[in-house]
mmCIF file of C-alpha atoms in Angstrom:
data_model
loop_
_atom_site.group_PDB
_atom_site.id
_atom_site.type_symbol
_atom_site.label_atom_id
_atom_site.label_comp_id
_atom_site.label_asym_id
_atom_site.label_seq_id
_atom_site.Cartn_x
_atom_site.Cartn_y
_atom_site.Cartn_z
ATOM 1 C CA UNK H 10 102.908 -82.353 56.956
ATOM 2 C CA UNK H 11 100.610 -79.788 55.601
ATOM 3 C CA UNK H 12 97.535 -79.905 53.581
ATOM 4 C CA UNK H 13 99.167 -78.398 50.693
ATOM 5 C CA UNK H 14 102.041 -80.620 50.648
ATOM 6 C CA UNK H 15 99.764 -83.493 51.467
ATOM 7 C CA UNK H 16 97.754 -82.789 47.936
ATOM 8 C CA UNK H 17 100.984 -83.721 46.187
ATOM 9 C CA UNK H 18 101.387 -87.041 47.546
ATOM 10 C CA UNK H 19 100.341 -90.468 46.179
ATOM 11 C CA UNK H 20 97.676 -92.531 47.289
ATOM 12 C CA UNK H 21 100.298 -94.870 49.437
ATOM 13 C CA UNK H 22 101.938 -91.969 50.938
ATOM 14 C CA UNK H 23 98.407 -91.171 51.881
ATOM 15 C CA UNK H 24 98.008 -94.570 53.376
ATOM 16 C CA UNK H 25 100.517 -95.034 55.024
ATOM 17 C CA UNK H 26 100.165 -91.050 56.590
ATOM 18 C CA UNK H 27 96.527 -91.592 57.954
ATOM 19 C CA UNK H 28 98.107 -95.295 59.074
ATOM 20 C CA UNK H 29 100.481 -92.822 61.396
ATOM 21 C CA UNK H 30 97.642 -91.041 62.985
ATOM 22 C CA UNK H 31 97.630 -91.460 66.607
ATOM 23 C CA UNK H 32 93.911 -91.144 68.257
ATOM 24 C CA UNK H 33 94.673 -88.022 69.593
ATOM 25 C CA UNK H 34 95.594 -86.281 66.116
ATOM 26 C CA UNK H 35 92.606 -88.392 64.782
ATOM 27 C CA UNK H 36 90.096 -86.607 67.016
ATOM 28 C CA UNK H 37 91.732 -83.010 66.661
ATOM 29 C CA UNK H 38 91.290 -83.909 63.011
ATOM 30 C CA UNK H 39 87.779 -85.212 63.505
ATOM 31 C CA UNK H 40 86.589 -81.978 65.846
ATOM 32 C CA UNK H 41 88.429 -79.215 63.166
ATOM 33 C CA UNK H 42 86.515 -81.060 60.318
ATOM 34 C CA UNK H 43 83.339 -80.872 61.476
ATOM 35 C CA UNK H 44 83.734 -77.255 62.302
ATOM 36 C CA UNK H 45 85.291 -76.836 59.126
ATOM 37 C CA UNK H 46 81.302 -76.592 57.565
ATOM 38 C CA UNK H 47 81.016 -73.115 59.819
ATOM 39 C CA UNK H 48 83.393 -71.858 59.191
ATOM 40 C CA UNK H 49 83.401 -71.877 55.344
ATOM 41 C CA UNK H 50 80.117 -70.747 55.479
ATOM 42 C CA UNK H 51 80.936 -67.753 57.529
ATOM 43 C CA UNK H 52 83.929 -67.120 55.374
ATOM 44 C CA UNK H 53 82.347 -67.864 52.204
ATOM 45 C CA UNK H 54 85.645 -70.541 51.296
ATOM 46 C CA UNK H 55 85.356 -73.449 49.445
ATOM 47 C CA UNK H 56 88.612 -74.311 50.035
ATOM 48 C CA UNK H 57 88.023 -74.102 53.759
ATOM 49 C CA UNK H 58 85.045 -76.786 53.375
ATOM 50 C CA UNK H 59 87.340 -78.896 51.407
ATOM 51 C CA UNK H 60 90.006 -78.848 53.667
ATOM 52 C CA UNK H 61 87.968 -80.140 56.274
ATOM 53 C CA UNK H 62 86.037 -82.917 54.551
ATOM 54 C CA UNK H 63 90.100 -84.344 54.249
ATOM 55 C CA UNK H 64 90.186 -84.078 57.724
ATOM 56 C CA UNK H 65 87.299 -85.875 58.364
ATOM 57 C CA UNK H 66 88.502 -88.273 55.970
ATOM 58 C CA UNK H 67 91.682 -88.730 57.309
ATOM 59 C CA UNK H 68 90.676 -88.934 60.707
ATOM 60 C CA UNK H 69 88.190 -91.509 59.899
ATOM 61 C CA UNK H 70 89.245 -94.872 61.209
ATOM 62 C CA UNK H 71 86.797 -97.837 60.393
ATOM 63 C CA UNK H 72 83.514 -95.232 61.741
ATOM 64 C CA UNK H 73 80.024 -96.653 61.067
ATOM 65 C CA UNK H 74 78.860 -94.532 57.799
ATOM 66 C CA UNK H 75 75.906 -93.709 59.535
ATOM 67 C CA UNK H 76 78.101 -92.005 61.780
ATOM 68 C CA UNK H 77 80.393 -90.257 59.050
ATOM 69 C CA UNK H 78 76.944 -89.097 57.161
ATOM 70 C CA UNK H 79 76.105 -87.233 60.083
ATOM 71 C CA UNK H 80 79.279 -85.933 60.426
ATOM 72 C CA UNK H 81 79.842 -84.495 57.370
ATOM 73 C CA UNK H 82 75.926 -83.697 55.832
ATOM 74 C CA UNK H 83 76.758 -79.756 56.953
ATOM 75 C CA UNK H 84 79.285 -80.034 54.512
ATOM 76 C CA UNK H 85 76.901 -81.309 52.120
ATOM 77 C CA UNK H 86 74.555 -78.083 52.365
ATOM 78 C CA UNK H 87 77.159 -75.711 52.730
ATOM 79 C CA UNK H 88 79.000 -76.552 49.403
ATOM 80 C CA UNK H 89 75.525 -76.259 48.320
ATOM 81 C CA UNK H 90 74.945 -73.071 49.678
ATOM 82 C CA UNK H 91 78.643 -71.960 48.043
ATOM 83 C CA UNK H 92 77.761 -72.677 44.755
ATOM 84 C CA UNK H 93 79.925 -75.821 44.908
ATOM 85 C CA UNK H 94 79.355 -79.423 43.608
ATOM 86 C CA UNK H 95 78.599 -81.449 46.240
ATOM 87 C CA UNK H 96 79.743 -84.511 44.254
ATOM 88 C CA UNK H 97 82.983 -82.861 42.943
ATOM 89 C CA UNK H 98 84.100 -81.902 46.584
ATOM 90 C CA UNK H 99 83.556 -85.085 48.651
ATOM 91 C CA UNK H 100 85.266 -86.817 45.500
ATOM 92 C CA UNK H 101 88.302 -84.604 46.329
ATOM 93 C CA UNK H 102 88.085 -85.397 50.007
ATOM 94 C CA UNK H 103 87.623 -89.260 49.408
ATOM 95 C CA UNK H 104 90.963 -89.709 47.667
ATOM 96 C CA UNK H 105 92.498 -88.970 51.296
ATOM 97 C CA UNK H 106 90.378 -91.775 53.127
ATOM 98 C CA UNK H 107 90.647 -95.722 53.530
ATOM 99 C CA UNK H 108 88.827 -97.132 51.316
ATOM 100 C CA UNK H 109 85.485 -98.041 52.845
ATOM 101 C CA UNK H 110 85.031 -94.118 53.908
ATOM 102 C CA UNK H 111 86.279 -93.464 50.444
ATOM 103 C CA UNK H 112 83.070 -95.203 49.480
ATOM 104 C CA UNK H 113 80.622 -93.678 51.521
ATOM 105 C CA UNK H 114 81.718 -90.090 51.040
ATOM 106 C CA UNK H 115 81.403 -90.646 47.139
ATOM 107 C CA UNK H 116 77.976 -92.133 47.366
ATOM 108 C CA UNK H 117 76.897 -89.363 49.945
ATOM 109 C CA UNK H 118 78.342 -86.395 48.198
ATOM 110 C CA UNK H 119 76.375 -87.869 44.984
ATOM 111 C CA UNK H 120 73.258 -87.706 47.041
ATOM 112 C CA UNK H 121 70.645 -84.901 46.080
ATOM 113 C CA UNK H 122 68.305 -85.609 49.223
ATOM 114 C CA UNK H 123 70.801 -83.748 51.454
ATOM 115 C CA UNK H 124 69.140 -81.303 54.569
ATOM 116 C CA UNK H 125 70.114 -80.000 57.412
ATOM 117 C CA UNK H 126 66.756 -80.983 59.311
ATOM 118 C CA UNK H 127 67.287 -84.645 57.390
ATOM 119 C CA UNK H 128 70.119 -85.105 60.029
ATOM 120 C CA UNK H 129 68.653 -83.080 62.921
ATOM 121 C CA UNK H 130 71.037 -80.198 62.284
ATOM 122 C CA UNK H 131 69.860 -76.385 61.755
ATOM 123 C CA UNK H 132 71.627 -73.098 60.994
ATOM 124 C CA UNK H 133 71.371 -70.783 63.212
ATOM 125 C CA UNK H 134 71.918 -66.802 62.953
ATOM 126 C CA UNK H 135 74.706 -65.785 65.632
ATOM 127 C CA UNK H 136 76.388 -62.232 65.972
ATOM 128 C CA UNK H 137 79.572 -63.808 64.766
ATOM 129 C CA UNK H 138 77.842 -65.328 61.832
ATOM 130 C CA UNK H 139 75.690 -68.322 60.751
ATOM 131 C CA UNK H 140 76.725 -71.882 63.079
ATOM 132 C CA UNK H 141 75.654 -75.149 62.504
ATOM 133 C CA UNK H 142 74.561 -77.143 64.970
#
């Protein structure tokens, strides 16, 4: 299934899709959507950053929150740095996770405290663009 045909599907086809996931596909999911922040910041693509927050929330399978906020507070500054709501785009992504990461990715995209030093990351200046890490 792809993302785009995934957007037209109901909550319990949602379900019962990230139900489906195998651990592999979850960590695939879980690596791409953490690299999703870099590359929409290189690229300049909300849609990018999007797209990989509902990764992260698909692949997301009962994860402590603290670990999911670490995960996904790049994405956090670099819809920030796109001109994008925070708030608006992890409450996009959350309609794609169970419920309890629904909750946490609401309440974190809400958040206004956000930093990349906050949760030990940086951005760094590469010759292929900036990277966060």
């Amino acid at each position: 299934m792809s993302c785009a045909s995934l957007a037209v599907t109901s909550t319990a086809e949602r379900g019962r899709f990230r139900a489906e996931l195998r651990d592999r596909q979850r960590a695939v999911l879980g690596r791409y959507g953490f690299r999703s922040a870099t590359i929409a910041l290189r690229e300049r693509v909300p849609e990018r950053l999007l797209i990989g927050l509902i990764a992260v929330a698909l692949a997301d399978d009962n994860v402590d929150p603290r670990d999911l906020m670490m995960t996904v507070a790049a994405h956090h500054y670099v819809a920030q740095q796109l001109g994008v709501e925070p708030a608006d785009i992890f409450d996009e992504a959350a309609s794609y996770a169970n419920p309890d990461t629904a909750d946490v990715l609401r309440t974190f995209g809400s958040r206004t405290d956000v930093t990349l030093r906050s949760f030990g990351l940086k951005q760094i200046d590469t010759p292929e663009g900036p990277r966060i890490s």
